[in-house]
Structure formats: structure tokens, C-alpha cells
mmCIF file of C-alpha atoms in Angstrom:
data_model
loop_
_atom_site.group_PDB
_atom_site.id
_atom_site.type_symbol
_atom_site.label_atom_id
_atom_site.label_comp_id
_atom_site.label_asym_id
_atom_site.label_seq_id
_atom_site.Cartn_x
_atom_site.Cartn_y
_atom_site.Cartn_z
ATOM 1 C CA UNK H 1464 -73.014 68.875 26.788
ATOM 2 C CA UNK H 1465 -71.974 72.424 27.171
ATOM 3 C CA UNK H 1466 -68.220 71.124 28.056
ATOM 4 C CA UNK H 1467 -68.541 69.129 24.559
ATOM 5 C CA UNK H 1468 -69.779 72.536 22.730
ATOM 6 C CA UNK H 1469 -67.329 74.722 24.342
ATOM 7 C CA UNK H 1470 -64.319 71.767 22.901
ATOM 8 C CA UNK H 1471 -65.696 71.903 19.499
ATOM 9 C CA UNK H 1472 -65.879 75.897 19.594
ATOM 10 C CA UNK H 1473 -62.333 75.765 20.852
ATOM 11 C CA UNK H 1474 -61.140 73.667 18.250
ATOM 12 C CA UNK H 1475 -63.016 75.163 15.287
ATOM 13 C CA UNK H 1476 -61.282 78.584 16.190
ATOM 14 C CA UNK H 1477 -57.952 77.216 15.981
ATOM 15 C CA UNK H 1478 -58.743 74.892 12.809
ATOM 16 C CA UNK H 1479 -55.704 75.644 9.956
ATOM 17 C CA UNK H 1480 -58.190 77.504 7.640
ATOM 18 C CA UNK H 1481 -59.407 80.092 10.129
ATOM 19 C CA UNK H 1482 -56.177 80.507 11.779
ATOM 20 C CA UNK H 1483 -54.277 81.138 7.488
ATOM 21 C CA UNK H 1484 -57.558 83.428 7.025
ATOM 22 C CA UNK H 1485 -56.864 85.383 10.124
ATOM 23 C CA UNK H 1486 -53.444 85.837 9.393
ATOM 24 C CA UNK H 1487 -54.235 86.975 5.868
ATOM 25 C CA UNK H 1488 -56.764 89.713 6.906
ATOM 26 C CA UNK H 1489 -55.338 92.747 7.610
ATOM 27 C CA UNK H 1490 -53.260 92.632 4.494
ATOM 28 C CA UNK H 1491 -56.388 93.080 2.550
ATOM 29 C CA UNK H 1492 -57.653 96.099 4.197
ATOM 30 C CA UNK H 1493 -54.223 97.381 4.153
ATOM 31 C CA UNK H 1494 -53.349 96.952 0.404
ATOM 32 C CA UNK H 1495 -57.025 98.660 -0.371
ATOM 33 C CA UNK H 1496 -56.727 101.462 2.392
ATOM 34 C CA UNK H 1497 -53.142 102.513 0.682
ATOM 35 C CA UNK H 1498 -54.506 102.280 -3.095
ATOM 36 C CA UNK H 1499 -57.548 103.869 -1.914
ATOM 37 C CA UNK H 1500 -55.773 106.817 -0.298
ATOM 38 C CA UNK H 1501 -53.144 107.349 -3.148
ATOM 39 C CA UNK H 1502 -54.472 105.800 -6.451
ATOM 40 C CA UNK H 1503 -55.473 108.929 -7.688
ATOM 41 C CA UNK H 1504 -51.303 110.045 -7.896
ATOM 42 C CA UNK H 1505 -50.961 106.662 -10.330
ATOM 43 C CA UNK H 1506 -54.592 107.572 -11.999
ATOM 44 C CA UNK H 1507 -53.018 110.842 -12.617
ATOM 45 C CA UNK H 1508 -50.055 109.686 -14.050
ATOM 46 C CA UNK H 1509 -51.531 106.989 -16.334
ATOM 47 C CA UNK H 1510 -53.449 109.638 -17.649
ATOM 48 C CA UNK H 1511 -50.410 111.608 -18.550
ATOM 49 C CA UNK H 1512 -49.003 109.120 -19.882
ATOM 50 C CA UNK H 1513 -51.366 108.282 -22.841
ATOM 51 C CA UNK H 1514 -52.090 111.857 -23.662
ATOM 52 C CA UNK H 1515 -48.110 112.480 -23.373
ATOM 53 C CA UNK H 1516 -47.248 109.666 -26.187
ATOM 54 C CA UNK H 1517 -49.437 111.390 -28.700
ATOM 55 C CA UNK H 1518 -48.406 114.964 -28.173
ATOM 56 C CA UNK H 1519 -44.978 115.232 -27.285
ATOM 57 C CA UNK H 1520 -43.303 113.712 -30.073
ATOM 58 C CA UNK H 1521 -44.501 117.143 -31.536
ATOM 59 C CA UNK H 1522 -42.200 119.236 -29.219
ATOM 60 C CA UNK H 1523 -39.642 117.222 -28.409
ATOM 61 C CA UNK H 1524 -37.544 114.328 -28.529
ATOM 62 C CA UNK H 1525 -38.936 110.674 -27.950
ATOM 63 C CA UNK H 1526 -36.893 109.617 -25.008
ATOM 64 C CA UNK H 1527 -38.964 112.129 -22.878
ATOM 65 C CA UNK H 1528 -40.951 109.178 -21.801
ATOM 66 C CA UNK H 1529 -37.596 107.309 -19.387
ATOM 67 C CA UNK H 1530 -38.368 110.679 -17.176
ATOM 68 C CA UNK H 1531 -41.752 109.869 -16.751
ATOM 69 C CA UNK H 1532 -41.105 107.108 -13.802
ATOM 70 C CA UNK H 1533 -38.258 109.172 -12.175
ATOM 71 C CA UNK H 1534 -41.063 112.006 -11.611
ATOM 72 C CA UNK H 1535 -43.622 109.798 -10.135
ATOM 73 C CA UNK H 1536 -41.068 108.371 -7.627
ATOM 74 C CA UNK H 1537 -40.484 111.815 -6.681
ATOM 75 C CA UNK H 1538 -43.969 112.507 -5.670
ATOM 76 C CA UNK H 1539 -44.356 108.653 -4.560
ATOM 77 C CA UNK H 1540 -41.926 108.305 -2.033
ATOM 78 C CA UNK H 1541 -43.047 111.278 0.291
ATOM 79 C CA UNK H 1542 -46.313 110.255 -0.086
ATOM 80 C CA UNK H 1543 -46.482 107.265 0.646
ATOM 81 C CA UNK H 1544 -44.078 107.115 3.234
ATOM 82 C CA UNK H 1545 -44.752 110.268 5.500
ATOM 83 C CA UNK H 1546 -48.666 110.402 4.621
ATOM 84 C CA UNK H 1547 -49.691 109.749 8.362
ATOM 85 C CA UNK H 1548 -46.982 112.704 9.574
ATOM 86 C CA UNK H 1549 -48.426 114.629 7.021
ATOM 87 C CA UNK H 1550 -52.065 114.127 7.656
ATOM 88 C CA UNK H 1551 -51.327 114.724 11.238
ATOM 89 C CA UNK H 1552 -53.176 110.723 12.345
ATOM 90 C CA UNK H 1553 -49.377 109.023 13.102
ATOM 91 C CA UNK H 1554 -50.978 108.254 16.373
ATOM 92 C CA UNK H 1555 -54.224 107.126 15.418
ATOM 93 C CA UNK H 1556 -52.926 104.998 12.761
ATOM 94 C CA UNK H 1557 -50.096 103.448 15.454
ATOM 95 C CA UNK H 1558 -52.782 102.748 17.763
ATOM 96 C CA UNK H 1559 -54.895 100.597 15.337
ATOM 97 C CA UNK H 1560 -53.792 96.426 15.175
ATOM 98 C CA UNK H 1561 -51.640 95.914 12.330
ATOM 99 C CA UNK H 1562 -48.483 96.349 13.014
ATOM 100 C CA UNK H 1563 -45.669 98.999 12.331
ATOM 101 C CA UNK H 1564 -44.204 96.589 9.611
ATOM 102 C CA UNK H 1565 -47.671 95.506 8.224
ATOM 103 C CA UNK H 1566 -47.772 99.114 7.524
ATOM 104 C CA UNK H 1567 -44.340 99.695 5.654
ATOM 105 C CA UNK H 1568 -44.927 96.577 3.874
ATOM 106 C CA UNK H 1569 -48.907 97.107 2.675
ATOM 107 C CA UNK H 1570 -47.210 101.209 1.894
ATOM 108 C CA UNK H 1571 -43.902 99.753 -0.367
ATOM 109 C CA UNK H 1572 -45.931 97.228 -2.338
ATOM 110 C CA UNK H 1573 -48.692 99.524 -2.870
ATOM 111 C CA UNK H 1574 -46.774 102.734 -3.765
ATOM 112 C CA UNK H 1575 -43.069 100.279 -5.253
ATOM 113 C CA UNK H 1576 -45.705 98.261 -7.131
ATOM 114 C CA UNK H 1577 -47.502 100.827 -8.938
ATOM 115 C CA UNK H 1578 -44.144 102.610 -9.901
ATOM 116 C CA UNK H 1579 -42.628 99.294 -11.490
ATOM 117 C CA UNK H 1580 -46.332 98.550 -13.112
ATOM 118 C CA UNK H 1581 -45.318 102.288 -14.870
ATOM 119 C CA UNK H 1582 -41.594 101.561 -15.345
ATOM 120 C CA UNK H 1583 -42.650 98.388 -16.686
ATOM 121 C CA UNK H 1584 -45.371 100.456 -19.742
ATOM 122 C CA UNK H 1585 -42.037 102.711 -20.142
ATOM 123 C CA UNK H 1586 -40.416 99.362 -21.056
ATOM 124 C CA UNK H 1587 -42.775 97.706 -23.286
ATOM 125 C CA UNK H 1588 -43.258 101.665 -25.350
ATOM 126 C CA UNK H 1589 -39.512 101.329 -25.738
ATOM 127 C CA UNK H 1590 -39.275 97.894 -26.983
ATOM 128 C CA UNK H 1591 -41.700 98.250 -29.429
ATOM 129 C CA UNK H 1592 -40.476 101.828 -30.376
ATOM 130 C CA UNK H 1593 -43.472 103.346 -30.054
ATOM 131 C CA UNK H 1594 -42.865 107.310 -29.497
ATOM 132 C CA UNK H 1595 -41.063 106.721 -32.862
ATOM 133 C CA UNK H 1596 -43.914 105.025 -34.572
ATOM 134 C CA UNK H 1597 -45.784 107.794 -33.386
ATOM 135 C CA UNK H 1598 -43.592 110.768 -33.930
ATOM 136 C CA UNK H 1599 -43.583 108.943 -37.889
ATOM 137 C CA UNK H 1600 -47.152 109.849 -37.921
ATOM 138 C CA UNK H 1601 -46.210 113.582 -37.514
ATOM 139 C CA UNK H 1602 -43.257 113.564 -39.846
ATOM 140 C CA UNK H 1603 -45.804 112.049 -42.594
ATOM 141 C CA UNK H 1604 -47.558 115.253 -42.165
ATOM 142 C CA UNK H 1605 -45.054 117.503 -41.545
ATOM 143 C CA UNK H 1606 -45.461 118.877 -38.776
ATOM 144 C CA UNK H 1607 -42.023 117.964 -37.156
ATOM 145 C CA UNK H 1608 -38.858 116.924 -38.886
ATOM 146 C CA UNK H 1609 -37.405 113.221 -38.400
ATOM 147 C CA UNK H 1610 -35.191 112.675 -35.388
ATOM 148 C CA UNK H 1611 -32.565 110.202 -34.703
ATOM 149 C CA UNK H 1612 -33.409 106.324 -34.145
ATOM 150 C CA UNK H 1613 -33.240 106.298 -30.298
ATOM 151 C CA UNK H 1614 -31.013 103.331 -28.940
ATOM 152 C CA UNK H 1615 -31.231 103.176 -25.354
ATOM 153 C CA UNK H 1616 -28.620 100.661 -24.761
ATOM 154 C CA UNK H 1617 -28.068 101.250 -20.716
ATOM 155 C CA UNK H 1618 -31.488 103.087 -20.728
ATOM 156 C CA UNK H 1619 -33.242 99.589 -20.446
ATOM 157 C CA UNK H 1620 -32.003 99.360 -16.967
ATOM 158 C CA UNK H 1621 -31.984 102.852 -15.995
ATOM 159 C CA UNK H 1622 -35.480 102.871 -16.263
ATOM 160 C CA UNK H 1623 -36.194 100.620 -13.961
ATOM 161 C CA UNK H 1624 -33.389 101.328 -11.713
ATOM 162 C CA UNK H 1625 -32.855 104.970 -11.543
ATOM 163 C CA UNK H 1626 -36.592 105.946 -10.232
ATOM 164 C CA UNK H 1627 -36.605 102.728 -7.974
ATOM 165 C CA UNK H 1628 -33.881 103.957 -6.064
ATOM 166 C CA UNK H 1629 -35.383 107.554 -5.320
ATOM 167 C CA UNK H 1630 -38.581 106.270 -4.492
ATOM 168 C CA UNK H 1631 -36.343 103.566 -1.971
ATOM 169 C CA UNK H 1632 -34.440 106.357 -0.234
ATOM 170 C CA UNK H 1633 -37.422 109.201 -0.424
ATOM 171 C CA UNK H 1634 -39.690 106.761 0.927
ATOM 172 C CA UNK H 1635 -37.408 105.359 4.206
ATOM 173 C CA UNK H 1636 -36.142 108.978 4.552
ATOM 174 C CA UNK H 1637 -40.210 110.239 5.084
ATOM 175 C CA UNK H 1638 -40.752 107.404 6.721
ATOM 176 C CA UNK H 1639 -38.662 107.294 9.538
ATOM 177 C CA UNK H 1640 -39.055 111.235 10.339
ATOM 178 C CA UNK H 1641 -41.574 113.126 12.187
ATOM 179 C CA UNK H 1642 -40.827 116.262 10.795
ATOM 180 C CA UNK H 1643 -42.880 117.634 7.666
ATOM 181 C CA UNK H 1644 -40.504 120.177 6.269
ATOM 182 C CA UNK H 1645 -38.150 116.926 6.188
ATOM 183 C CA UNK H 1646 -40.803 114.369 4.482
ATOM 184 C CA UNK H 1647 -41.845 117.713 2.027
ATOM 185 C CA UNK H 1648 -37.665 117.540 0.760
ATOM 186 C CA UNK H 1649 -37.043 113.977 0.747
ATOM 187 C CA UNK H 1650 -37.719 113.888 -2.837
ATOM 188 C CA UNK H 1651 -34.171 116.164 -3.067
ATOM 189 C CA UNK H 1652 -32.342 113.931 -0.454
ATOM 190 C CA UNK H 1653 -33.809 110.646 -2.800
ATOM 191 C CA UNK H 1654 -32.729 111.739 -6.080
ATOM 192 C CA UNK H 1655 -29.407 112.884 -4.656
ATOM 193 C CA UNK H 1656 -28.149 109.564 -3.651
ATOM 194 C CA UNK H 1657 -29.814 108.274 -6.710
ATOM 195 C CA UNK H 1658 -27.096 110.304 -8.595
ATOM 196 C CA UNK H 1659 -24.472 109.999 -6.910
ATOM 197 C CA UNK H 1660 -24.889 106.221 -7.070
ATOM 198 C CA UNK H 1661 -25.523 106.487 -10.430
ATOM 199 C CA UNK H 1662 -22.414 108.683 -11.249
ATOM 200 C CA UNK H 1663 -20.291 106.291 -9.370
ATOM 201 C CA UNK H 1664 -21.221 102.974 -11.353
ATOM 202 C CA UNK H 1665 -20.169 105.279 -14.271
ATOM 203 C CA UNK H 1666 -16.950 106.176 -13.066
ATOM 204 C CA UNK H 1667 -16.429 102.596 -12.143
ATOM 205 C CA UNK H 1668 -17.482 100.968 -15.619
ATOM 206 C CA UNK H 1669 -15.267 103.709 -17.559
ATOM 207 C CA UNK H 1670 -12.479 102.818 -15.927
ATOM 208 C CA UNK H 1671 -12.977 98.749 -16.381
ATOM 209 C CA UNK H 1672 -14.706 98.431 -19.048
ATOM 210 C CA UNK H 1673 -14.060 102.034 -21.022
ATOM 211 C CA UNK H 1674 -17.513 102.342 -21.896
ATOM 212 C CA UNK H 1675 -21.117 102.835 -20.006
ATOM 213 C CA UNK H 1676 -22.910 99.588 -20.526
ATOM 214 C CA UNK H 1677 -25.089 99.162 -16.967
ATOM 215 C CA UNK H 1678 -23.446 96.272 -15.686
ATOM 216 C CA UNK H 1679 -22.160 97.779 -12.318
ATOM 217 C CA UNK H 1680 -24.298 100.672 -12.359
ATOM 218 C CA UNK H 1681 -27.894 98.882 -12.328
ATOM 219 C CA UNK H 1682 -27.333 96.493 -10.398
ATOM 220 C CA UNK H 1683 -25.627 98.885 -7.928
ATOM 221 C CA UNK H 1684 -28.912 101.282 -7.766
ATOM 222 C CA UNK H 1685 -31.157 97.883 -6.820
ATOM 223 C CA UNK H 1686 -28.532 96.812 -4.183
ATOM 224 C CA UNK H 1687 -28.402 99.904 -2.323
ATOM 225 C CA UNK H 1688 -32.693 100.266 -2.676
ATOM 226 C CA UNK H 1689 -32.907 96.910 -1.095
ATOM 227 C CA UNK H 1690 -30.369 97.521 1.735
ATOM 228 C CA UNK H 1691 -32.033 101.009 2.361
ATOM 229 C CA UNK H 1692 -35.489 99.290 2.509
ATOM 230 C CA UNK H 1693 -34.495 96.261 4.519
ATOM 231 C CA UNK H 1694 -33.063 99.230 7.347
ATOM 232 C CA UNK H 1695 -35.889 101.179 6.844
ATOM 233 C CA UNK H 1696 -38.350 98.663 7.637
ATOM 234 C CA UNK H 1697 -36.546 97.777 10.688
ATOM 235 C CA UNK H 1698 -36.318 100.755 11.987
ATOM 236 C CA UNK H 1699 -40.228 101.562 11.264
ATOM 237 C CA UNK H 1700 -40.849 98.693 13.446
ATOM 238 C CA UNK H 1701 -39.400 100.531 16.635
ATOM 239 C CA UNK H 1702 -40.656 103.844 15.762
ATOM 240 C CA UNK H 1703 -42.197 106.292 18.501
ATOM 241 C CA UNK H 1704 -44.885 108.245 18.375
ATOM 242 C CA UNK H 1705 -43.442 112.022 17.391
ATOM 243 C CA UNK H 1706 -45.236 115.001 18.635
ATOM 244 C CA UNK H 1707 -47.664 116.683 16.611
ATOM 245 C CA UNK H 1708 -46.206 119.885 14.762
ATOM 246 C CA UNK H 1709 -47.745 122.416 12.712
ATOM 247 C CA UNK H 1710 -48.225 122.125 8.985
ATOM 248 C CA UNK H 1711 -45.527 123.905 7.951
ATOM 249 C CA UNK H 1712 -42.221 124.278 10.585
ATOM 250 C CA UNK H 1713 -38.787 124.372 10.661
ATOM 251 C CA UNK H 1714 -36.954 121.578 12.021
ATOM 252 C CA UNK H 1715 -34.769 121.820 15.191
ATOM 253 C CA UNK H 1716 -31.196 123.174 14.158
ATOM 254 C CA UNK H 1717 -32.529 124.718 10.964
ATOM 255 C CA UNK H 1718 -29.568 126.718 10.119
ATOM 256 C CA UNK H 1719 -27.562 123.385 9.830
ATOM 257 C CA UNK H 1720 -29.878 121.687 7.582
ATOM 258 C CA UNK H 1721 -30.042 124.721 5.234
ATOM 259 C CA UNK H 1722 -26.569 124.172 5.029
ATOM 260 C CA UNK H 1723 -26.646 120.678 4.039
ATOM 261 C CA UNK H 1724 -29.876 121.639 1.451
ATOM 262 C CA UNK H 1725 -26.974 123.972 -0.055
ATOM 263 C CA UNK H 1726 -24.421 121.612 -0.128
ATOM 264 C CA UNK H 1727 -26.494 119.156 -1.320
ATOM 265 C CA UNK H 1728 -27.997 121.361 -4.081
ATOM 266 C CA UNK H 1729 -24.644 122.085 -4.850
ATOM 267 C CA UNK H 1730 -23.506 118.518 -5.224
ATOM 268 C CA UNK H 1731 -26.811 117.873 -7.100
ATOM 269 C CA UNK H 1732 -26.093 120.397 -9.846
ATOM 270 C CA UNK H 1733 -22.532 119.461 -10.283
ATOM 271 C CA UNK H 1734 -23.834 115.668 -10.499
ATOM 272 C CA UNK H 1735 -26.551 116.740 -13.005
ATOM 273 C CA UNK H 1736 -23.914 118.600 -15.024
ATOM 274 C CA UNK H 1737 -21.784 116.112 -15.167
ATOM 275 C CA UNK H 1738 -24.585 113.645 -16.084
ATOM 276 C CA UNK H 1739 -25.554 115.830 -18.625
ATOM 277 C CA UNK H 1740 -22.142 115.371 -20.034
ATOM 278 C CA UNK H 1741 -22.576 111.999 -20.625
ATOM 279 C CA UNK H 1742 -26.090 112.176 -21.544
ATOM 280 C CA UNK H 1743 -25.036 111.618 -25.729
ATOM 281 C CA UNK H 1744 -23.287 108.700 -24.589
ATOM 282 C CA UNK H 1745 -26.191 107.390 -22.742
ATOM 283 C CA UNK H 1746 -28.168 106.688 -26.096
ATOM 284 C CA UNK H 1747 -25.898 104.969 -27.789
ATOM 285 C CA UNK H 1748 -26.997 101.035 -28.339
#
């Protein structure tokens, strides 16, 4: 009798249902614990976002809301990708049983997700024109004088791809690093191959096509995000354990990486300038 127990025990622990809901459980602690920890960074930014489309059309001009998603995926890609270096519980968190790739996979759809769910309000305020409806309403009055129809043209794309592709390399970059100094400046490292990507699908579609319409550039930005997430999660699966380090410390061979943060600042300013530029062009439908 207990023989005939123990069999049925046996076989209603390996039954299809148990064995998918098993499989399926640490993804829901996961996905909470990570919007739990950081929601308040997308709370925030939700916030400024609604209070943002009724004032700023009063100081300045309506395509201030495409920047909105690049600065999130600044903050968002440190944060959510070096948040257990930072907190200082790497090896507390490596030592529970999910896995290192449960982990970068519950972090990217939790902190990618949130940042398209914004890209995706930037997209729908554009299509309906909306920080121009609403800037009408202070022209009426006269507070501020009438500005020029915005026509995004490229824009569309931009604003989904340009802030996807720093929060991509900001987030593997943090990541992947025990240092941080490092995670604190991967925002810079991010949005500097974010640029430079971006400058070169320019350079390529003026000389083909003569004109910057997003066709290389775009897709180019989601290409390299997916190839930089695709190594970074399989590199996070054979991370070590780093040793703890204080708050706030320079990384080993500090002199070279301030030269590469001034190189790279450089680079960023003369990638910005020349972005800049173009930046006329950028609006045109």
C-alpha cells in the first residue's frame, strides 16, 4: 500500500502541469522583484511626462518630447544592469536558484520593456500631434507665438531606436563589470556608440540615397542592440563573483581609462556637433 502511495506521489510530481508550473515560477518572482526594485525610475518618468506636455510647449519647442526616452535609457541601463554591484548583494543574489540568465532576462524585459512602453506614448503624442494641439492652446492666449508644424520624418524611428540602443550597450556594459565607477559611466560609454552608430547610418544614406530617410540607420541601431544583448547575456551566464569594493573607487589602471573618458568625450562632442549640424534636416517629413 505504501509502495502504491509512494508510485502515485512519484508520478503526480512529474505530471506535465506541475512540471510547466515549476518551470514558470521563478519568472514571476523575478519580473515583480525587478519592477518592484526600479518602478519608481518609470513612475518618475511617467509623471514627467504628463506634467511636461502641458508646460513645455510654453518654453520651448514641441519636439522636446523624442529626448524624453533617450534620458530614461540613460538612467535605465546602469540601473538595471549593475544594481546588485551597486547595492553591494552580487553574491547574495548569485547564490540564490535562478539562474545567471534568468536574471539578465527577468532585468532586460523589465527595465527594455518599460522603456519601449515610454517610446511607444512618445509615438502615439507624435502621431496624433499632440504637443502642437497643446502648444495651440497657448498661442490662443498668447502666451507663446506659433511655431513651425513639426514633421519628424526619420524621427519615427529614432525614437524608438536611438534610446534602445543606449539602454542595450549601458545595460551589458554595467552588467558584465564589477567595478562601480565603471557601471556609474556606462551611460557615457552607451550613448557614445549610440552616436557613432547613428552618425554612420547617416554618412551611409547621404552617400546612397543623398538624403537622411532611416532606412540604414534604424535598422542599424536595432541590429547592433540585439547582437550586444545576445553577447551580453552570454557572457552574464559565466560571470564570477567580483570582490566587494567600496562605494566609490577608482578602477585598476585609472590613468588609462581617464584617457579613454577624454577621448571619448572628445569624440562625443565632435559627434554631437556634427549631429547638431544635421539636426534641421532631421525634421524635415
Amino acid at each position: 500500500m505504501a509502495k502504491l502511495l509512494q508510485e502515485e506521489i512519484s508520478i503526480e510530481t512529474r505530471s506535465p502541469a506541475r512540471e510547466k508550473r515549476s518551470a514558470y515560477a521563478p519568472w514571476k518572482g523575478l519580473l515583480w522583484a525587478e519592477w518592484f526594485a526600479h518602478s519608481q525610475l518609470m513612475l518618475i518618468f511617467l509623471a514627467v511626462w504628463l506634467v511636461a506636455i502641458w508646460t513645455l510647449p510654453l518654453f520651448t519647442h514641441t519636439g522636446w518630447i523624442l529626448v524624453l526616452g533617450m534620458l530614461y535609457a540613460l538612467m535605465a541601463g546602469p540601473v538595471y544592469g549593475g544594481g546588485d554591484v551597486l547595492e553591494g548583494c552580487e553574491e547574495y543574489t548569485f547564490a540564490l536558484p535562478p539562474t545567471r540568465g534568468e536574471r539578465f532576462a527577468a532585468r532586460l524585459i523589465v527595465g527594455g520593456g518599460t522603456l519601449l512602453i515610454l517610446a511607444m506614448m512618445n509615438l502615439i503624442a507624435l502621431g496624433m500631434d499632440l504637443p502642437q494641439v497643446l502648444a495651440g492652446l497657448y498661442v490662443k492666449t498668447g502666451l507663446i507665438k506659433p511655431t513651425p508644424i513639426l514633421k519628424p520624418g526619420l524621427l519615427y524611428g529614432l525614437v524608438i531606436a536611438l534610446p534602445f540602443t543606449i539602454f542595450a550597450f549601458s545595460f551589458t556594459f554595467s552588467s558584465l563589470t564589477h567595478s562601480r565607477m565603471l557601471i556609474i559611466l556606462s551611460w557615457f560609454w552607451g550613448a557614445l556608440a549610440a552616436l557613432s552608430l547613428l552618425q554612420i547610418g547617416l554618412w551611409y544614406e547621404e552617400l546612397v540615397w543623398e538624403t537622411m530617410n532611416g532606412y540604414f540607420g534604424c535598422p542599424l541601431l536595432l541590429a547592433s542592440s540585439c547582437a550586444v544583448l545576445i553577447y551580453g547575456c552570454l557572457a552574464f551566464r559565466r560571470k564570477e563573483i567580483g570582490k566587494p569594493s567600496l562605494p566609490v573607487s577608482l578602477p585598476g589602471y585609472w590613468w588609462l581609462w581617464m584617457i579613454f573618458f577624454v577621448l571619448g568625450l572628445g569624440f562625443a562632442l565632435a559627434l554631437l556637433t556634427s549631429l547638431l549640424k544635421r539636426f534641421p534636416q532631421l525634421w524635415q517629413g
